[in-house]
XYZ file of N, CA and C in Angstrom:
381
model
N -8.317 24.910 -38.157
C -7.878 23.749 -37.461
C -8.421 22.496 -38.155
N -7.560 21.543 -38.371
C -7.965 20.297 -39.077
C -8.789 19.428 -38.157
N -9.777 18.796 -38.766
C -10.665 17.920 -37.968
C -9.967 16.595 -37.719
N -9.980 16.129 -36.453
C -9.343 14.873 -36.106
C -10.319 13.714 -36.347
N -9.773 12.616 -36.819
C -10.594 11.431 -37.032
C -10.791 10.704 -35.687
N -11.734 9.837 -35.649
C -12.040 9.066 -34.450
C -10.787 8.274 -34.011
N -10.061 7.708 -34.935
C -8.835 6.974 -34.626
C -7.781 7.877 -34.023
N -7.664 9.134 -34.551
C -6.678 10.040 -33.986
C -7.035 10.420 -32.545
N -8.323 10.614 -32.276
C -8.785 10.942 -30.925
C -8.492 9.772 -30.001
N -8.795 8.568 -30.424
C -8.547 7.404 -29.561
C -7.023 7.214 -29.299
N -6.227 7.483 -30.279
C -4.772 7.422 -30.082
C -4.305 8.408 -29.012
N -4.914 9.617 -29.058
C -4.565 10.639 -28.028
C -5.041 10.160 -26.647
N -6.252 9.581 -26.573
C -6.748 9.140 -25.263
C -5.898 8.005 -24.731
N -5.349 7.169 -25.555
C -4.512 6.040 -25.091
C -3.254 6.531 -24.402
N -2.776 7.703 -24.771
C -1.541 8.246 -24.211
C -1.807 8.953 -22.859
N -3.057 9.202 -22.549
C -3.349 9.934 -21.333
C -3.409 9.044 -20.128
N -3.086 9.589 -18.948
C -3.250 8.858 -17.687
C -4.735 8.899 -17.306
N -5.094 8.098 -16.327
C -6.469 8.084 -15.864
C -6.828 9.479 -15.293
N -5.947 10.117 -14.587
C -6.221 11.375 -14.030
C -6.457 12.424 -15.130
N -5.577 12.434 -16.142
C -5.754 13.353 -17.263
C -7.081 13.088 -17.986
N -7.411 11.841 -18.156
C -8.647 11.498 -18.849
C -9.850 11.924 -18.004
N -9.761 11.762 -16.696
C -10.870 12.191 -15.812
C -11.025 13.716 -15.892
N -9.939 14.442 -15.902
C -9.990 15.895 -16.006
C -10.610 16.330 -17.350
N -10.237 15.590 -18.402
C -10.805 15.867 -19.743
C -12.306 15.687 -19.739
N -12.795 14.583 -19.148
C -14.195 14.280 -19.080
C -14.940 15.366 -18.364
N -14.377 15.839 -17.222
C -15.023 16.923 -16.483
C -15.096 18.178 -17.292
N -14.019 18.539 -17.984
C -14.019 19.732 -18.823
C -15.019 19.591 -19.979
N -15.111 18.383 -20.574
C -16.071 18.153 -21.647
C -17.494 18.332 -21.139
N -17.756 17.761 -19.940
C -19.101 17.913 -19.386
C -19.438 19.376 -19.090
N -18.503 20.121 -18.602
C -18.744 21.552 -18.317
C -18.978 22.326 -19.611
N -18.140 22.066 -20.598
C -18.209 22.832 -21.866
C -19.527 22.581 -22.579
N -19.996 21.354 -22.642
C -21.144 20.999 -23.432
C -22.413 20.746 -22.586
N -22.302 20.964 -21.244
C -23.432 20.748 -20.324
C -24.077 19.411 -20.475
N -23.229 18.341 -20.416
C -23.708 16.954 -20.515
C -23.054 16.173 -19.386
N -23.528 14.923 -19.249
C -22.858 14.025 -18.317
C -22.384 12.807 -19.091
N -21.235 12.303 -18.695
C -20.654 11.148 -19.393
C -20.707 9.953 -18.511
N -21.918 9.592 -18.006
C -22.102 8.490 -17.113
C -21.634 7.169 -17.753
N -21.860 6.981 -19.035
C -21.475 5.734 -19.694
C -19.986 5.604 -19.705
N -19.233 6.697 -19.917
C -17.781 6.610 -19.965
C -17.221 6.226 -18.614
N -17.836 6.724 -17.527
C -17.347 6.409 -16.206
C -17.682 4.965 -15.911
N -18.817 4.449 -16.317
C -19.192 3.058 -16.080
C -18.236 2.112 -16.809
N -17.786 2.487 -17.985
C -16.844 1.629 -18.712
C -15.499 1.625 -18.037
N -15.067 2.722 -17.482
C -13.774 2.795 -16.816
C -13.800 2.050 -15.491
N -14.945 1.925 -14.835
C -15.037 1.262 -13.538
C -14.583 -0.157 -13.536
N -15.058 -1.042 -14.433
C -14.620 -2.433 -14.387
C -13.123 -2.615 -14.716
N -12.553 -1.753 -15.545
C -11.181 -1.850 -15.911
C -10.306 -1.630 -14.662
N -10.666 -0.680 -13.845
C -9.917 -0.415 -12.632
C -10.111 -1.571 -11.661
N -11.325 -2.065 -11.500
C -11.634 -3.163 -10.574
C -10.969 -4.431 -11.031
N -10.759 -4.631 -12.302
C -10.150 -5.833 -12.787
C -8.693 -5.986 -12.406
N -8.001 -4.855 -12.200
C -6.604 -4.902 -11.845
C -6.383 -5.181 -10.347
N -7.354 -4.887 -9.541
C -7.219 -5.050 -8.086
C -6.974 -6.481 -7.649
N -7.657 -7.520 -8.173
C -7.345 -8.867 -7.702
C -5.904 -9.304 -8.006
N -5.360 -8.838 -9.082
C -3.968 -9.199 -9.384
C -3.026 -8.643 -8.339
N -3.278 -7.410 -7.894
C -2.419 -6.787 -6.854
C -2.597 -7.502 -5.550
N -3.791 -8.016 -5.227
C -4.005 -8.740 -3.969
C -3.261 -10.067 -3.958
N -3.095 -10.723 -5.104
C -2.407 -11.987 -5.167
C -0.949 -11.862 -4.863
N -0.310 -10.801 -5.297
C 1.120 -10.591 -5.103
C 1.359 -9.560 -3.991
N 1.344 -10.056 -2.766
C 1.566 -9.135 -1.621
C 3.021 -8.846 -1.508
N 3.400 -7.556 -1.438
C 4.775 -7.185 -1.322
C 5.081 -6.383 -0.070
N 4.059 -6.137 0.751
C 4.264 -5.430 1.990
C 3.726 -6.282 3.099
N 4.517 -6.429 4.168
C 4.133 -7.292 5.270
C 4.229 -6.552 6.593
N 3.480 -6.965 7.560
C 3.509 -6.444 8.925
C 4.064 -7.509 9.860
N 4.924 -7.118 10.766
C 5.450 -8.019 11.782
C 4.740 -7.686 13.092
N 3.898 -8.606 13.592
C 3.083 -8.396 14.771
C 3.720 -9.175 15.904
N 4.016 -8.478 17.018
C 4.510 -9.088 18.229
C 3.302 -9.603 19.048
N 3.196 -10.890 19.197
C 2.090 -11.481 19.903
C 2.342 -11.582 21.406
N 3.584 -11.848 21.784
C 3.925 -11.960 23.206
C 5.439 -11.945 23.362
N 5.860 -11.491 24.548
C 7.338 -11.392 24.778
C 7.956 -12.659 25.239
N 7.195 -13.563 25.849
C 7.764 -14.808 26.335
C 8.525 -14.557 27.660
N 9.459 -15.479 27.976
C 10.203 -15.415 29.243
C 11.286 -14.361 29.242
N 11.866 -14.087 28.073
C 12.997 -13.201 27.951
C 12.613 -11.803 27.480
N 11.834 -11.149 28.278
C 11.245 -9.825 27.924
C 12.341 -8.809 27.607
N 13.404 -8.787 28.371
C 14.492 -7.798 28.172
C 15.148 -8.042 26.814
N 15.364 -9.281 26.427
C 15.976 -9.609 25.174
C 15.052 -9.157 24.007
N 13.769 -9.346 24.212
C 12.807 -8.969 23.153
C 12.802 -7.432 23.018
N 12.858 -6.732 24.127
C 12.909 -5.255 24.083
C 14.168 -4.784 23.313
N 15.296 -5.464 23.555
C 16.537 -5.099 22.833
C 16.393 -5.318 21.338
N 15.767 -6.422 20.958
C 15.583 -6.733 19.527
C 14.620 -5.715 18.897
N 13.537 -5.361 19.626
C 12.590 -4.357 19.107
C 13.321 -3.025 18.891
N 14.186 -2.659 19.799
C 14.939 -1.389 19.629
C 15.895 -1.470 18.455
N 16.492 -2.666 18.190
C 17.388 -2.823 17.015
C 16.587 -2.702 15.742
N 15.371 -3.257 15.715
C 14.587 -3.290 14.469
C 13.906 -1.911 14.200
N 13.665 -1.148 15.228
C 12.960 0.108 15.062
C 13.868 1.229 15.553
N 13.364 2.445 15.472
C 14.128 3.613 15.932
C 13.554 4.047 17.295
N 12.885 3.122 18.005
C 12.274 3.466 19.274
C 13.286 3.564 20.422
N 12.978 4.410 21.373
C 13.776 4.480 22.550
C 13.439 3.340 23.511
N 14.123 3.270 24.653
C 13.903 2.210 25.602
C 12.495 2.178 26.126
N 11.956 3.315 26.538
C 10.580 3.361 27.084
C 9.568 2.979 26.038
N 9.679 3.494 24.840
C 8.734 3.180 23.772
C 8.778 1.714 23.414
N 9.991 1.127 23.337
C 10.114 -0.287 23.023
C 9.494 -1.146 24.147
N 9.709 -0.735 25.400
C 9.123 -1.466 26.534
C 7.638 -1.397 26.477
N 7.076 -0.221 26.210
C 5.641 -0.076 26.092
C 5.053 -0.925 24.986
N 5.783 -0.991 23.864
C 5.290 -1.827 22.748
C 5.261 -3.267 23.164
N 6.333 -3.758 23.821
C 6.376 -5.155 24.241
C 5.329 -5.425 25.300
N 5.110 -4.493 26.209
C 4.111 -4.709 27.253
C 2.671 -4.697 26.694
N 2.418 -3.993 25.622
C 1.120 -3.850 25.071
C 0.777 -4.810 23.959
N 1.352 -5.977 23.935
C 1.130 -6.940 22.873
C -0.325 -7.388 22.855
N -0.839 -7.767 21.721
C -0.219 -7.783 20.402
C -0.155 -6.381 19.748
N 0.998 -6.109 19.210
C 1.266 -4.834 18.590
C 2.142 -5.018 17.358
N 1.984 -4.206 16.319
C 2.894 -4.292 15.156
C 4.252 -3.667 15.508
N 5.295 -4.411 15.182
C 6.634 -3.909 15.349
C 7.102 -3.183 14.101
N 6.868 -3.840 12.951
C 7.203 -3.238 11.665
C 5.964 -3.322 10.785
N 5.702 -2.267 10.014
C 4.563 -2.277 9.132
C 5.000 -1.971 7.686
N 4.364 -2.629 6.776
C 4.585 -2.408 5.324
C 6.044 -2.488 4.968
N 6.683 -3.645 5.288
C 8.083 -3.865 4.930
C 8.126 -5.003 3.922
N 9.272 -5.116 3.237
C 9.481 -6.155 2.285
C 9.455 -7.548 2.935
N 9.192 -8.561 2.187
C 9.051 -9.921 2.714
C 10.338 -10.338 3.414
N 11.463 -10.066 2.819
C 12.762 -10.483 3.381
C 12.980 -9.816 4.706
N 12.698 -8.485 4.801
C 12.867 -7.750 6.087
C 11.935 -8.280 7.114
N 10.695 -8.594 6.762
C 9.728 -9.125 7.697
C 10.177 -10.481 8.242
N 10.683 -11.324 7.339
C 11.139 -12.637 7.779
C 12.380 -12.527 8.720
N 13.321 -11.650 8.403
C 14.474 -11.460 9.259
C 14.066 -10.942 10.618
N 13.161 -9.968 10.663
C 12.710 -9.430 11.928
C 11.988 -10.483 12.723
N 11.152 -11.314 12.121
C 10.443 -12.362 12.841
C 11.422 -13.374 13.392
N 12.462 -13.747 12.630
C 13.455 -14.696 13.110
C 14.206 -14.093 14.300
N 14.571 -12.819 14.249
C 15.266 -12.186 15.337
C 14.426 -12.161 16.644
N 13.151 -11.834 16.464
C 12.267 -11.809 17.600
C 12.015 -13.192 18.183
N 11.851 -14.191 17.339
C 11.648 -15.559 17.805
C 12.898 -16.067 18.517
N 14.086 -15.694 17.995
C 15.301 -16.127 18.627
C 15.436 -15.519 20.047
N 14.862 -14.349 20.244
C 14.877 -13.714 21.571
C 13.829 -14.256 22.508
N 12.963 -15.119 21.981
C 11.911 -15.736 22.840
C 10.506 -15.217 22.627
N 10.313 -14.356 21.683
C 8.956 -13.764 21.472
C 8.157 -14.632 20.519
N 6.833 -14.457 20.610
C 5.943 -15.067 19.638
C 5.511 -13.983 18.644
N 5.667 -14.324 17.356
C 5.503 -13.324 16.287
C 4.634 -13.886 15.199
N 3.886 -12.951 14.565
C 3.082 -13.290 13.375
C 3.463 -12.332 12.273
N 3.600 -12.856 11.046
C 3.897 -12.006 9.866
C 2.610 -12.029 9.024
N 2.073 -10.862 8.756
C 0.866 -10.766 7.947
C 1.142 -9.930 6.728
C-alpha cells in the first residue's frame, strides 16, 4: 500500500462529514489507544461559530393566541381552518390562552394566520 502524504490525508478529511470524521476519530482512538482531545477542541469553535448566523436568520415562527376577544366563536372557526383540530380541541385551545396555534411555520404562513386571527377579533403574537 502506498503511503499517503499529509496533503492527501487532509484532502480526504475535507470530503468527510462531521459525523464521518467523528467516527474516524473514535476508531483511531480505539486502534492506537490514544485520545484526540486536541482535535475535538479544534472542532468545537467551528461548530459554535456557525450558530450565531443561524440565529440571525429565523425561518420558523410560532403563532401564539393571546386571547379570543369578544368574537370567541369566530376565533374558534379560524383556529379550525388553520389547524386540523376538531371543534372541541379548537375550543379548548381558545379557552386555554395563551397557547400556540401554529408552531415552526414559515414567515408568510405565520403572518397570514395572525392576520386571520386578528380579523376574527383575537389578540395574537408571532414569535
